[in-house]
Amino acid sequence: MSRAATSESMTPIRYEPFWWDGVARTTIPELALPREIDVAVVGAGYTGLSTALTLARAGRSVVVFEAEEPGTGASSRNQGQIGAVFKRSFSEATATYGREKAVAIYREGRIAVEFLKSFIEREQIACSFVRSGRFVAAYRPEHYEALAHELEILKREIGFNADMVPKAEQAREIGSPGYFGGQVRHDDATLHSAQYHVGLLDRVRASGAGIAGFTPVTALVRDGAGFIVRTKRGEVRARNVMLATNGQTGPFAPWFRRRVIPMGAYGIATAKLAPEIVRRVLPTGRVVHDTRKLIHGIRLSPDKTRLIFGGRASMTEADPRATAPRLYTMMVETFPDLAGVDITHSWMGYIAFTFSRLPHTGVHDGIHFAMGYCGSGIALATYLGHKSALKILGEADSGTPFDDLPFETRPFYTGTPWFAPPALAYYHFKDNWPKPRAA
Ligand SMILES: Cc1cc2nc3c(=O)[nH]c(=O)nc-3n(C[C@H](O)[C@H](O)[C@H](O)COP(=O)(O)OP(=O)(O)OC[C@H]3O[C@@H](n4cnc5c(N)ncnc54)[C@H](O)[C@@H]3O)c2cc1C
């Protein structure tokens, strides 16, 4: 096992997100639950907070119910890579839903990114938002060809702002021998996930919405035109309910639980690196993801001194002690220059995949929802949370192309992804066999 993941390590590893360092959580006093409200929002991540903000500013009485301390879910654990990275390619979406729908979905992704940027500017949320761009690194020569082919179509159909970078010029983007060129997406961006969450939470509190932390919802029961929201701390009557639980959707919402696939996502942060290593590893400071089935996500810390490395180190493991050495090995395989560096943090969180590999939003059985971002939810959660609020308000411009996508499940799937370990093994095999010839 690597030095960095053993007791020989110079720096003790903290088993919580790098993003929580130095970010003061807002202390929220316990909320006395009201008897009746307009809207109950379940989940205090980006989706739920965005919904709550729009509703409260429109004069609705709102409570956000959160099972844990607000700010401990995926929304403060993520890498902060902003884009609309759909796991269903444009060509696949065209084949399934038709060209018009595929164009609408991909356009909406770009709209969500621009919405997030304007929102952060308008609200003056200090969260290190930078229009960094993204480098999509091709793990195999045929992946480079596929990226180039898809880009031609996306430029024609939605004016996608990206360019291919051949292998011969790749060193200007990434100091890794393991890739075969890639694609620069100019409009993508980056932020500090926990700072953004705290900023959003503060705006929601200032808007007058109630935040009920440590208040898990245990049941949503229809009651005439509204709902009884049962929680571990009592019941509240709400005219509308918004479900914003994404990868942590529990048994209290069985229809939804059968439609999202919770998966662990993992990250490590290195200790501060020498400036010349930073310049060699990620010279432009763009965020990076690669084209493996088990994707690697890579970026620099906002102060550009550390590398943050993420990957699918497991499908089932919840202990970041176990995944730290695996991620370390993956990082050094990608960047041999980093052999021997210390890591300071290792953490994980839950994302939500869907069977369509696209996000879903809409209303089911009277319950509004937005979820299933498939690991790329910062922009879409903020945007679709806002759109859900507009639906609750009955506004005309509340529609999105994700509203009417069939939200599929599978026979015998009840919310525990028993198929995940064999799927991981299969994807691991697909990524590694045959080994890409030396790049
Ligand atoms: C390690 C990691 C890296 C990631 N990297 C990126 C990235 O670089 N770019 C990107 O765009 N996305 C990334 N993501 C995904 C992104 O973080 C999510 O898509 C986004 O945060 C989803 O927001 P959300 O509000 O829908 O869900 P969450 O932030 O997960 O919030 C859901 C909340 O619901 C609460 N909840 C669940 N059940 C109940 C209940 N019964 N009662 C009350 N509350 C409940 C949970 O406690 C949780 O706080 C990453 C995620 C992880 C974990």
Tab-separated table of C-alpha atoms and ligand atoms in Angstrom:
chain	number	residue	atom	x	y	z
A	1	MET	CA	0.000	0.000	0.000
A	2	SER	CA	1.179	3.516	-0.739
A	3	ARG	CA	3.027	5.539	1.859
A	4	ALA	CA	0.333	8.195	1.738
A	5	ALA	CA	-2.345	5.820	2.896
A	6	THR	CA	-0.393	4.234	5.739
A	7	SER	CA	0.633	5.260	9.215
A	8	GLU	CA	3.993	6.295	7.692
A	9	SER	CA	2.173	9.195	6.074
A	10	MET	CA	3.559	12.609	7.097
A	11	THR	CA	0.083	14.157	7.205
A	12	PRO	CA	-2.740	12.545	9.156
A	13	ILE	CA	-5.593	11.862	6.767
A	14	ARG	CA	-8.973	13.379	7.622
A	15	TYR	CA	-11.882	11.184	6.661
A	16	GLU	CA	-14.272	13.970	5.713
A	17	PRO	CA	-14.584	16.201	2.635
A	18	PHE	CA	-11.712	18.539	1.842
A	19	TRP	CA	-14.491	21.067	1.130
A	20	TRP	CA	-15.511	21.239	4.789
A	21	ASP	CA	-12.096	22.649	5.826
A	22	GLY	CA	-12.422	26.243	6.923
A	23	VAL	CA	-16.068	26.574	5.843
A	24	ALA	CA	-18.083	27.695	8.825
A	25	ARG	CA	-21.422	25.913	8.896
A	26	THR	CA	-24.359	28.100	9.736
A	27	THR	CA	-25.678	27.140	13.176
A	28	ILE	CA	-29.412	26.732	12.823
A	29	PRO	CA	-31.585	26.801	15.922
A	30	GLU	CA	-34.093	23.984	16.297
A	31	LEU	CA	-37.287	24.862	14.442
A	32	ALA	CA	-40.573	24.441	16.290
A	33	LEU	CA	-42.635	22.644	13.631
A	34	PRO	CA	-45.662	24.661	12.459
A	35	ARG	CA	-48.996	22.806	12.156
A	36	GLU	CA	-49.679	23.894	8.612
A	37	ILE	CA	-47.543	25.264	5.757
A	38	ASP	CA	-47.862	25.849	2.037
A	39	VAL	CA	-44.923	23.694	0.943
A	40	ALA	CA	-42.816	20.977	2.584
A	41	VAL	CA	-39.443	20.473	0.922
A	42	VAL	CA	-37.688	17.199	1.768
A	43	GLY	CA	-33.871	17.460	1.562
A	44	ALA	CA	-31.594	20.478	2.129
A	45	GLY	CA	-29.152	19.988	-0.752
A	46	TYR	CA	-28.973	22.309	-3.766
A	47	THR	CA	-32.287	21.010	-5.190
A	48	GLY	CA	-34.370	21.509	-2.064
A	49	LEU	CA	-32.785	24.835	-1.122
A	50	SER	CA	-33.249	26.224	-4.607
A	51	THR	CA	-36.937	25.238	-4.582
A	52	ALA	CA	-37.404	26.734	-1.112
A	53	LEU	CA	-35.757	30.038	-2.045
A	54	THR	CA	-37.988	30.683	-5.057
A	55	LEU	CA	-41.127	29.718	-3.133
A	56	ALA	CA	-40.347	31.741	-0.014
A	57	ARG	CA	-39.512	34.826	-2.076
A	58	ALA	CA	-42.893	34.409	-3.792
A	59	GLY	CA	-44.556	34.613	-0.368
A	60	ARG	CA	-45.229	30.920	0.327
A	61	SER	CA	-44.730	29.467	3.813
A	62	VAL	CA	-42.046	26.814	3.401
A	63	VAL	CA	-40.183	24.370	5.639
A	64	VAL	CA	-37.167	22.392	4.422
A	65	PHE	CA	-36.976	19.061	6.272
A	66	GLU	CA	-33.467	17.617	6.454
A	67	ALA	CA	-32.602	14.254	7.998
A	68	GLU	CA	-29.085	15.333	9.033
A	69	GLU	CA	-27.355	18.615	9.688
A	70	PRO	CA	-28.003	20.758	6.574
A	71	GLY	CA	-24.838	20.652	4.480
A	72	THR	CA	-23.716	17.114	5.031
A	73	GLY	CA	-25.143	15.551	1.819
A	74	ALA	CA	-23.675	15.364	-1.693
A	75	SER	CA	-24.125	19.103	-2.119
A	76	SER	CA	-21.118	19.842	0.097
A	77	ARG	CA	-19.077	16.789	-0.906
A	78	ASN	CA	-18.887	17.221	-4.654
A	79	GLN	CA	-15.859	18.259	-6.716
A	80	GLY	CA	-17.462	21.464	-7.925
A	81	GLN	CA	-17.146	20.664	-11.638
A	82	ILE	CA	-19.920	22.574	-13.374
A	83	GLY	CA	-21.380	21.495	-16.688
A	84	ALA	CA	-24.208	19.455	-18.064
A	85	VAL	CA	-22.405	16.155	-18.464
A	86	PHE	CA	-25.180	13.832	-19.533
A	87	LYS	CA	-24.405	10.136	-19.225
A	88	ARG	CA	-26.704	9.523	-22.207
A	89	SER	CA	-24.876	10.827	-25.279
A	90	PHE	CA	-26.649	13.096	-27.756
A	91	SER	CA	-26.729	10.277	-30.336
A	92	GLU	CA	-28.213	7.847	-27.792
A	93	ALA	CA	-30.796	10.438	-26.710
A	94	THR	CA	-31.710	11.021	-30.375
A	95	ALA	CA	-32.129	7.283	-30.970
A	96	THR	CA	-34.397	6.913	-27.907
A	97	TYR	CA	-36.397	10.142	-27.805
A	98	GLY	CA	-35.971	11.658	-31.277
A	99	ARG	CA	-33.846	14.573	-32.481
A	100	GLU	CA	-36.098	17.364	-31.227
A	101	LYS	CA	-36.119	16.039	-27.665
A	102	ALA	CA	-32.367	15.383	-27.682
A	103	VAL	CA	-31.747	18.975	-28.796
A	104	ALA	CA	-34.078	20.251	-26.066
A	105	ILE	CA	-32.326	18.182	-23.370
A	106	TYR	CA	-28.840	19.240	-24.382
A	107	ARG	CA	-29.885	22.921	-24.752
A	108	GLU	CA	-31.457	22.800	-21.300
A	109	GLY	CA	-28.152	21.553	-19.881
A	110	ARG	CA	-26.407	24.684	-21.164
A	111	ILE	CA	-29.254	26.880	-19.894
A	112	ALA	CA	-28.826	25.326	-16.432
A	113	VAL	CA	-25.114	26.233	-16.367
A	114	GLU	CA	-25.847	29.849	-17.368
A	115	PHE	CA	-28.683	29.997	-14.827
A	116	LEU	CA	-26.284	28.904	-12.069
A	117	LYS	CA	-23.663	31.478	-13.085
A	118	SER	CA	-26.184	34.368	-13.098
A	119	PHE	CA	-27.719	33.139	-9.848
A	120	ILE	CA	-24.367	33.106	-8.030
A	121	GLU	CA	-23.526	36.573	-9.400
A	122	ARG	CA	-26.929	38.028	-8.553
A	123	GLU	CA	-26.899	36.590	-5.032
A	124	GLN	CA	-23.214	37.481	-4.577
A	125	ILE	CA	-22.389	34.049	-3.188
A	126	ALA	CA	-18.648	33.836	-2.521
A	127	CYS	CA	-17.889	30.299	-3.693
A	128	SER	CA	-14.817	30.569	-5.947
A	129	PHE	CA	-16.906	30.319	-9.135
A	130	VAL	CA	-14.548	30.419	-12.133
A	131	ARG	CA	-15.291	29.816	-15.812
A	132	SER	CA	-12.363	27.368	-15.954
A	133	GLY	CA	-13.497	25.202	-18.857
A	134	ARG	CA	-13.261	21.428	-18.816
A	135	PHE	CA	-10.909	18.938	-20.462
A	136	VAL	CA	-12.535	15.610	-21.321
A	137	ALA	CA	-9.622	13.182	-21.557
A	138	ALA	CA	-9.926	10.292	-24.044
A	139	TYR	CA	-8.935	7.024	-22.383
A	140	ARG	CA	-8.686	5.147	-25.697
A	141	PRO	CA	-7.982	6.296	-29.273
A	142	GLU	CA	-11.519	5.247	-30.267
A	143	HIS	CA	-12.909	7.434	-27.457
A	144	TYR	CA	-11.145	10.417	-29.043
A	145	GLU	CA	-12.784	9.594	-32.387
A	146	ALA	CA	-16.201	9.236	-30.711
A	147	LEU	CA	-15.791	12.574	-28.893
A	148	ALA	CA	-14.834	14.288	-32.179
A	149	HIS	CA	-17.792	12.743	-34.030
A	150	GLU	CA	-20.268	13.704	-31.287
A	151	LEU	CA	-18.813	17.234	-31.181
A	152	GLU	CA	-19.486	17.772	-34.897
A	153	ILE	CA	-23.142	16.912	-34.288
A	154	LEU	CA	-23.400	19.026	-31.100
A	155	LYS	CA	-21.838	22.061	-32.816
A	156	ARG	CA	-24.358	21.767	-35.633
A	157	GLU	CA	-27.377	21.089	-33.412
A	158	ILE	CA	-26.834	23.370	-30.399
A	159	GLY	CA	-23.710	25.390	-31.176
A	160	PHE	CA	-21.734	23.523	-28.488
A	161	ASN	CA	-18.645	25.553	-27.560
A	162	ALA	CA	-15.818	23.014	-27.533
A	163	ASP	CA	-12.694	21.992	-29.464
A	164	MET	CA	-10.710	18.817	-29.874
A	165	VAL	CA	-7.119	18.650	-28.626
A	166	PRO	CA	-5.067	15.929	-30.323
A	167	LYS	CA	-2.683	13.724	-28.376
A	168	ALA	CA	0.340	15.643	-29.728
A	169	GLU	CA	-0.918	18.843	-28.024
A	170	GLN	CA	-2.399	17.292	-24.903
A	171	ALA	CA	0.490	18.248	-22.583
A	172	ARG	CA	-0.852	21.801	-22.574
A	173	GLU	CA	-3.983	20.451	-20.816
A	174	ILE	CA	-2.872	17.501	-18.704
A	175	GLY	CA	0.429	15.987	-17.587
A	176	SER	CA	-0.615	12.366	-17.842
A	177	PRO	CA	0.760	9.701	-20.152
A	178	GLY	CA	-2.486	7.755	-19.917
A	179	TYR	CA	-4.686	9.646	-22.413
A	180	PHE	CA	-5.109	9.947	-26.177
A	181	GLY	CA	-6.048	13.610	-26.530
A	182	GLY	CA	-9.423	15.003	-25.602
A	183	GLN	CA	-11.934	17.809	-25.822
A	184	VAL	CA	-11.939	21.269	-24.229
A	185	ARG	CA	-15.419	22.496	-23.255
A	186	HIS	CA	-15.041	26.242	-22.915
A	187	ASP	CA	-18.295	27.082	-21.117
A	188	ASP	CA	-17.855	24.717	-18.167
A	189	ALA	CA	-16.846	26.084	-14.802
A	190	THR	CA	-15.891	25.266	-11.249
A	191	LEU	CA	-16.824	26.289	-7.725
A	192	HIS	CA	-16.244	25.382	-4.076
A	193	SER	CA	-19.139	23.061	-3.280
A	194	ALA	CA	-19.441	23.667	0.487
A	195	GLN	CA	-19.093	27.453	0.151
A	196	TYR	CA	-21.878	27.398	-2.444
A	197	HIS	CA	-24.071	25.293	-0.155
A	198	VAL	CA	-23.529	27.612	2.826
A	199	GLY	CA	-24.262	30.680	0.647
A	200	LEU	CA	-27.459	29.119	-0.655
A	201	LEU	CA	-28.544	28.056	2.831
A	202	ASP	CA	-27.985	31.591	4.151
A	203	ARG	CA	-30.112	33.057	1.320
A	204	VAL	CA	-32.900	30.560	2.076
A	205	ARG	CA	-32.885	31.432	5.779
A	206	ALA	CA	-32.961	35.149	4.974
A	207	SER	CA	-35.964	34.546	2.683
A	208	GLY	CA	-38.048	33.397	5.647
A	209	ALA	CA	-38.214	29.673	4.893
A	210	GLY	CA	-37.851	27.403	7.921
A	211	ILE	CA	-34.998	24.884	8.049
A	212	ALA	CA	-35.741	21.804	10.154
A	213	GLY	CA	-32.417	20.008	10.540
A	214	PHE	CA	-32.151	16.535	12.073
A	215	THR	CA	-35.788	15.997	11.113
A	216	PRO	CA	-36.071	12.944	8.874
A	217	VAL	CA	-39.360	12.601	7.029
A	218	THR	CA	-40.795	9.140	7.671
A	219	ALA	CA	-44.012	9.230	5.608
A	220	LEU	CA	-45.920	11.379	3.128
A	221	VAL	CA	-49.639	10.720	3.509
A	222	ARG	CA	-52.297	12.130	1.168
A	223	ASP	CA	-54.839	14.246	3.057
A	224	GLY	CA	-57.513	15.723	0.796
A	225	ALA	CA	-55.828	18.157	-1.561
A	226	GLY	CA	-52.632	18.201	0.505
A	227	PHE	CA	-50.316	15.968	2.537
A	228	ILE	CA	-49.555	15.059	6.112
A	229	VAL	CA	-45.771	15.101	6.394
A	230	ARG	CA	-44.737	12.710	9.163
A	231	THR	CA	-41.320	13.267	10.674
A	232	LYS	CA	-39.362	11.938	13.642
A	233	ARG	CA	-40.252	15.213	15.411
A	234	GLY	CA	-43.960	15.385	14.651
A	235	GLU	CA	-46.428	16.006	11.835
A	236	VAL	CA	-47.008	19.003	9.578
A	237	ARG	CA	-49.803	19.568	7.080
A	238	ALA	CA	-48.622	20.875	3.701
A	239	ARG	CA	-50.526	21.835	0.581
A	240	ASN	CA	-47.580	20.773	-1.623
A	241	VAL	CA	-44.567	18.529	-1.200
A	242	MET	CA	-41.247	18.734	-3.042
A	243	LEU	CA	-39.011	15.657	-2.881
A	244	ALA	CA	-35.311	16.589	-3.168
A	245	THR	CA	-33.544	13.567	-1.714
A	246	ASN	CA	-31.624	12.418	-4.835
A	247	GLY	CA	-29.159	9.596	-3.939
A	248	GLN	CA	-30.551	9.267	-0.411
A	249	THR	CA	-34.193	8.671	-1.297
A	250	GLY	CA	-35.449	6.294	1.403
A	251	PRO	CA	-38.287	3.791	1.948
A	252	PHE	CA	-40.737	6.602	2.834
A	253	ALA	CA	-40.923	7.368	-0.911
A	254	PRO	CA	-41.015	3.875	-2.463
A	255	TRP	CA	-42.124	4.868	-5.992
A	256	PHE	CA	-39.129	7.204	-6.289
A	257	ARG	CA	-36.735	4.849	-4.538
A	258	ARG	CA	-37.414	2.261	-7.237
A	259	ARG	CA	-36.353	4.789	-9.877
A	260	VAL	CA	-33.030	6.120	-8.583
A	261	ILE	CA	-29.905	4.046	-8.136
A	262	PRO	CA	-27.777	5.313	-5.229
A	263	MET	CA	-24.060	5.019	-5.866
A	264	GLY	CA	-21.029	5.993	-3.847
A	265	ALA	CA	-18.746	8.685	-5.272
A	266	TYR	CA	-15.307	9.042	-3.731
A	267	GLY	CA	-12.617	11.702	-3.443
A	268	ILE	CA	-9.150	12.370	-2.063
A	269	ALA	CA	-7.148	15.599	-1.740
A	270	THR	CA	-3.365	15.790	-1.824
A	271	ALA	CA	-1.224	17.877	0.493
A	272	LYS	CA	0.062	21.120	-1.039
A	273	LEU	CA	2.134	20.379	-4.143
A	274	ALA	CA	5.229	22.118	-5.458
A	275	PRO	CA	4.158	24.783	-8.022
A	276	GLU	CA	6.169	23.091	-10.808
A	277	ILE	CA	4.271	19.823	-10.229
A	278	VAL	CA	0.932	21.656	-10.358
A	279	ARG	CA	1.993	23.304	-13.639
A	280	ARG	CA	2.975	19.930	-15.107
A	281	VAL	CA	-0.104	18.007	-13.948
A	282	LEU	CA	-2.912	20.462	-14.812
A	283	PRO	CA	-1.284	23.432	-16.577
A	284	THR	CA	-4.506	25.278	-17.477
A	285	GLY	CA	-6.370	24.692	-14.207
A	286	ARG	CA	-9.402	23.344	-16.080
A	287	VAL	CA	-11.472	20.636	-14.462
A	288	VAL	CA	-11.045	17.201	-16.008
A	289	HIS	CA	-13.056	14.060	-16.396
A	290	ASP	CA	-12.135	11.099	-18.521
A	291	THR	CA	-14.014	8.736	-20.796
A	292	ARG	CA	-13.709	5.555	-18.745
A	293	LYS	CA	-16.873	3.720	-17.785
A	294	LEU	CA	-15.706	4.238	-14.180
A	295	ILE	CA	-14.949	7.865	-14.696
A	296	HIS	CA	-12.073	9.765	-13.037
A	297	GLY	CA	-12.822	13.369	-12.014
A	298	ILE	CA	-9.827	15.630	-11.440
A	299	ARG	CA	-9.318	19.270	-10.505
A	300	LEU	CA	-7.101	21.631	-8.537
A	301	SER	CA	-8.197	23.132	-5.236
A	302	PRO	CA	-9.508	26.704	-5.647
A	303	ASP	CA	-6.111	28.087	-4.514
A	304	LYS	CA	-4.417	25.824	-7.114
A	305	THR	CA	-2.076	24.156	-4.638
A	306	ARG	CA	-3.574	20.651	-4.308
A	307	LEU	CA	-5.004	18.012	-6.573
A	308	ILE	CA	-8.510	16.718	-5.882
A	309	PHE	CA	-8.975	13.288	-7.410
A	310	GLY	CA	-12.237	11.372	-7.604
A	311	GLY	CA	-13.260	8.037	-8.987
A	312	ARG	CA	-15.563	5.099	-8.601
A	313	ALA	CA	-13.329	3.271	-6.125
A	314	SER	CA	-16.181	0.967	-5.102
A	315	MET	CA	-19.889	0.401	-5.674
A	316	THR	CA	-20.716	-0.515	-2.099
A	317	GLU	CA	-18.000	0.736	0.250
A	318	ALA	CA	-19.046	3.548	2.578
A	319	ASP	CA	-15.785	3.775	4.554
A	320	PRO	CA	-13.358	6.366	3.122
A	321	ARG	CA	-10.528	4.597	4.989
A	322	ALA	CA	-10.952	1.644	2.644
A	323	THR	CA	-11.202	3.703	-0.537
A	324	ALA	CA	-8.252	6.056	0.180
A	325	PRO	CA	-5.521	3.627	-0.922
A	326	ARG	CA	-7.492	2.562	-4.010
A	327	LEU	CA	-7.959	6.160	-5.119
A	328	TYR	CA	-4.324	6.883	-4.368
A	329	THR	CA	-3.239	4.068	-6.689
A	330	MET	CA	-5.598	5.333	-9.414
A	331	MET	CA	-4.222	8.862	-9.003
A	332	VAL	CA	-0.574	7.779	-9.270
A	333	GLU	CA	-1.348	5.578	-12.286
A	334	THR	CA	-2.835	8.680	-13.912
A	335	PHE	CA	-0.108	11.074	-12.746
A	336	PRO	CA	3.200	9.272	-12.069
A	337	ASP	CA	4.590	12.682	-10.998
A	338	LEU	CA	2.444	12.387	-7.858
A	339	ALA	CA	4.026	9.163	-6.582
A	340	GLY	CA	4.899	9.643	-2.924
A	341	VAL	CA	2.830	12.772	-2.254
A	342	ASP	CA	0.743	12.762	0.911
A	343	ILE	CA	-2.987	12.835	0.906
A	344	THR	CA	-4.810	14.837	3.548
A	345	HIS	CA	-8.504	13.971	3.032
A	346	SER	CA	-10.564	11.016	1.868
A	347	TRP	CA	-14.362	11.053	1.696
A	348	MET	CA	-17.417	9.752	-0.087
A	349	GLY	CA	-21.023	10.678	-0.762
A	350	TYR	CA	-24.056	9.397	-2.627
A	351	ILE	CA	-25.088	10.295	-6.151
A	352	ALA	CA	-28.188	9.048	-7.976
A	353	PHE	CA	-28.172	7.305	-11.316
A	354	THR	CA	-31.333	6.570	-13.271
A	355	PHE	CA	-32.177	3.865	-15.778
A	356	SER	CA	-32.447	6.520	-18.512
A	357	ARG	CA	-29.041	7.977	-17.500
A	358	LEU	CA	-30.758	11.409	-17.454
A	359	PRO	CA	-32.236	13.550	-14.658
A	360	HIS	CA	-35.978	13.520	-14.047
A	361	THR	CA	-38.363	16.127	-12.725
A	362	GLY	CA	-42.133	16.561	-12.600
A	363	VAL	CA	-45.050	15.541	-10.396
A	364	HIS	CA	-46.033	12.010	-9.375
A	365	ASP	CA	-49.105	11.327	-7.238
A	366	GLY	CA	-49.148	14.998	-6.280
A	367	ILE	CA	-45.477	14.981	-5.153
A	368	HIS	CA	-43.134	17.339	-6.993
A	369	PHE	CA	-39.603	16.043	-7.538
A	370	ALA	CA	-36.243	16.672	-9.235
A	371	MET	CA	-33.530	14.007	-8.986
A	372	GLY	CA	-31.235	11.563	-10.754
A	373	TYR	CA	-28.441	13.860	-11.876
A	374	CYS	CA	-26.107	10.907	-12.499
A	375	GLY	CA	-23.129	12.594	-10.804
A	376	SER	CA	-23.449	15.975	-12.543
A	377	GLY	CA	-25.962	17.879	-10.450
A	378	ILE	CA	-24.617	21.255	-9.337
A	379	ALA	CA	-26.120	23.288	-12.175
A	380	LEU	CA	-29.102	21.021	-12.851
A	381	ALA	CA	-30.125	20.695	-9.176
A	382	THR	CA	-30.115	24.462	-8.737
A	383	TYR	CA	-32.008	25.003	-11.989
A	384	LEU	CA	-34.540	22.168	-11.690
A	385	GLY	CA	-35.150	23.024	-8.025
A	386	HIS	CA	-36.109	26.537	-9.178
A	387	LYS	CA	-38.260	25.166	-12.016
A	388	SER	CA	-40.091	22.881	-9.569
A	389	ALA	CA	-40.903	25.936	-7.457
A	390	LEU	CA	-42.304	27.671	-10.535
A	391	LYS	CA	-44.526	24.607	-11.134
A	392	ILE	CA	-45.819	24.768	-7.573
A	393	LEU	CA	-46.510	28.478	-8.088
A	394	GLY	CA	-48.381	27.669	-11.308
A	395	GLU	CA	-46.072	29.831	-13.423
A	396	ALA	CA	-46.236	29.458	-17.196
A	397	ASP	CA	-42.468	29.063	-17.750
A	398	SER	CA	-41.996	26.115	-15.383
A	399	GLY	CA	-41.616	23.385	-18.019
A	400	THR	CA	-38.390	21.556	-18.811
A	401	PRO	CA	-37.554	18.762	-21.276
A	402	PHE	CA	-37.005	16.466	-18.269
A	403	ASP	CA	-40.653	16.696	-17.129
A	404	ASP	CA	-42.123	14.043	-19.356
A	405	LEU	CA	-39.234	11.609	-19.807
A	406	PRO	CA	-40.459	8.137	-18.825
A	407	PHE	CA	-39.064	7.613	-15.285
A	408	GLU	CA	-38.279	3.932	-15.579
A	409	THR	CA	-37.676	1.229	-13.019
A	410	ARG	CA	-36.855	-2.461	-13.441
A	411	PRO	CA	-38.566	-5.633	-12.189
A	412	PHE	CA	-37.388	-6.664	-8.682
A	413	TYR	CA	-35.634	-3.335	-8.093
A	414	THR	CA	-36.742	-1.810	-4.789
A	415	GLY	CA	-33.933	0.669	-4.173
A	416	THR	CA	-31.016	-1.557	-3.140
A	417	PRO	CA	-28.816	-1.872	-6.203
A	418	TRP	CA	-27.949	-5.578	-5.921
A	419	PHE	CA	-26.646	-5.380	-9.484
A	420	ALA	CA	-24.006	-2.748	-8.593
A	421	PRO	CA	-21.092	-5.041	-7.621
A	422	PRO	CA	-21.340	-7.183	-10.806
A	423	ALA	CA	-21.813	-3.980	-12.850
A	424	LEU	CA	-18.656	-2.498	-11.273
A	425	ALA	CA	-16.717	-5.669	-12.073
A	426	TYR	CA	-17.986	-5.569	-15.675
A	427	TYR	CA	-17.143	-1.878	-16.139
A	428	HIS	CA	-13.755	-2.381	-14.531
A	429	PHE	CA	-13.120	-5.176	-17.019
A	430	LYS	CA	-14.346	-3.009	-19.950
A	431	ASP	CA	-12.045	-0.150	-18.854
A	432	ASN	CA	-9.002	-2.338	-18.509
A	433	TRP	CA	-9.367	-4.971	-21.193
A	434	PRO	CA	-7.850	-4.766	-23.644
A	435	LYS	CA	-5.357	-2.413	-21.990
A	436	PRO	CA	-5.107	0.781	-24.058
A	437	ARG	CA	-1.784	0.514	-25.934
A	438	ALA	CA	0.888	2.753	-24.394
A	439	ALA	CA	-0.154	6.348	-25.011
B	1	LIG	C1	-18.033	12.820	-4.135
B	1	LIG	C2	-19.002	13.502	-5.078
B	1	LIG	C3	-18.502	14.235	-6.163
B	1	LIG	C4	-19.390	14.888	-7.033
B	1	LIG	N1	-18.862	15.709	-7.992
B	1	LIG	C5	-19.706	16.467	-8.756
B	1	LIG	C6	-19.183	17.445	-9.644
B	1	LIG	O1	-17.979	17.669	-9.734
B	1	LIG	N2	-20.070	18.138	-10.403
B	1	LIG	C7	-21.432	17.975	-10.288
B	1	LIG	O2	-22.199	18.658	-11.005
B	1	LIG	N3	-21.956	17.088	-9.409
B	1	LIG	C8	-21.127	16.337	-8.641
B	1	LIG	N4	-21.654	15.472	-7.719
B	1	LIG	C9	-23.123	15.331	-7.638
B	1	LIG	C10	-23.807	16.490	-6.922
B	1	LIG	O3	-23.197	16.707	-5.680
B	1	LIG	C11	-25.291	16.139	-6.743
B	1	LIG	O4	-25.865	15.876	-8.004
B	1	LIG	C12	-26.069	17.273	-6.099
B	1	LIG	O5	-25.433	17.716	-4.924
B	1	LIG	C13	-27.491	16.803	-5.799
B	1	LIG	O6	-28.114	17.739	-4.966
B	1	LIG	P1	-29.454	17.342	-4.250
B	1	LIG	O7	-29.886	18.514	-3.456
B	1	LIG	O8	-30.439	16.814	-5.240
B	1	LIG	O9	-29.092	16.100	-3.320
B	1	LIG	P2	-28.216	16.042	-1.965
B	1	LIG	O10	-27.232	17.140	-1.884
B	1	LIG	O11	-27.715	14.640	-1.885
B	1	LIG	O12	-29.295	16.301	-0.830
B	1	LIG	C14	-30.298	15.378	-0.510
B	1	LIG	C15	-30.617	15.575	0.956
B	1	LIG	O13	-31.796	14.847	1.284
B	1	LIG	C16	-31.680	14.487	2.643
B	1	LIG	N5	-32.665	13.434	2.963
B	1	LIG	C17	-32.695	12.154	2.507
B	1	LIG	N6	-33.747	11.500	3.057
B	1	LIG	C18	-34.395	12.379	3.847
B	1	LIG	C19	-35.554	12.277	4.678
B	1	LIG	N7	-36.228	11.138	4.798
B	1	LIG	N8	-35.946	13.374	5.358
B	1	LIG	C20	-35.268	14.532	5.265
B	1	LIG	N9	-34.150	14.681	4.492
B	1	LIG	C21	-33.713	13.613	3.785
B	1	LIG	C22	-30.250	14.010	2.748
B	1	LIG	O14	-29.804	13.975	4.095
B	1	LIG	C23	-29.519	15.043	1.893
B	1	LIG	O15	-29.018	16.112	2.655
B	1	LIG	C24	-20.798	14.774	-6.849
B	1	LIG	C25	-21.291	14.045	-5.767
B	1	LIG	C26	-20.414	13.411	-4.881
B	1	LIG	C27	-20.957	12.639	-3.728
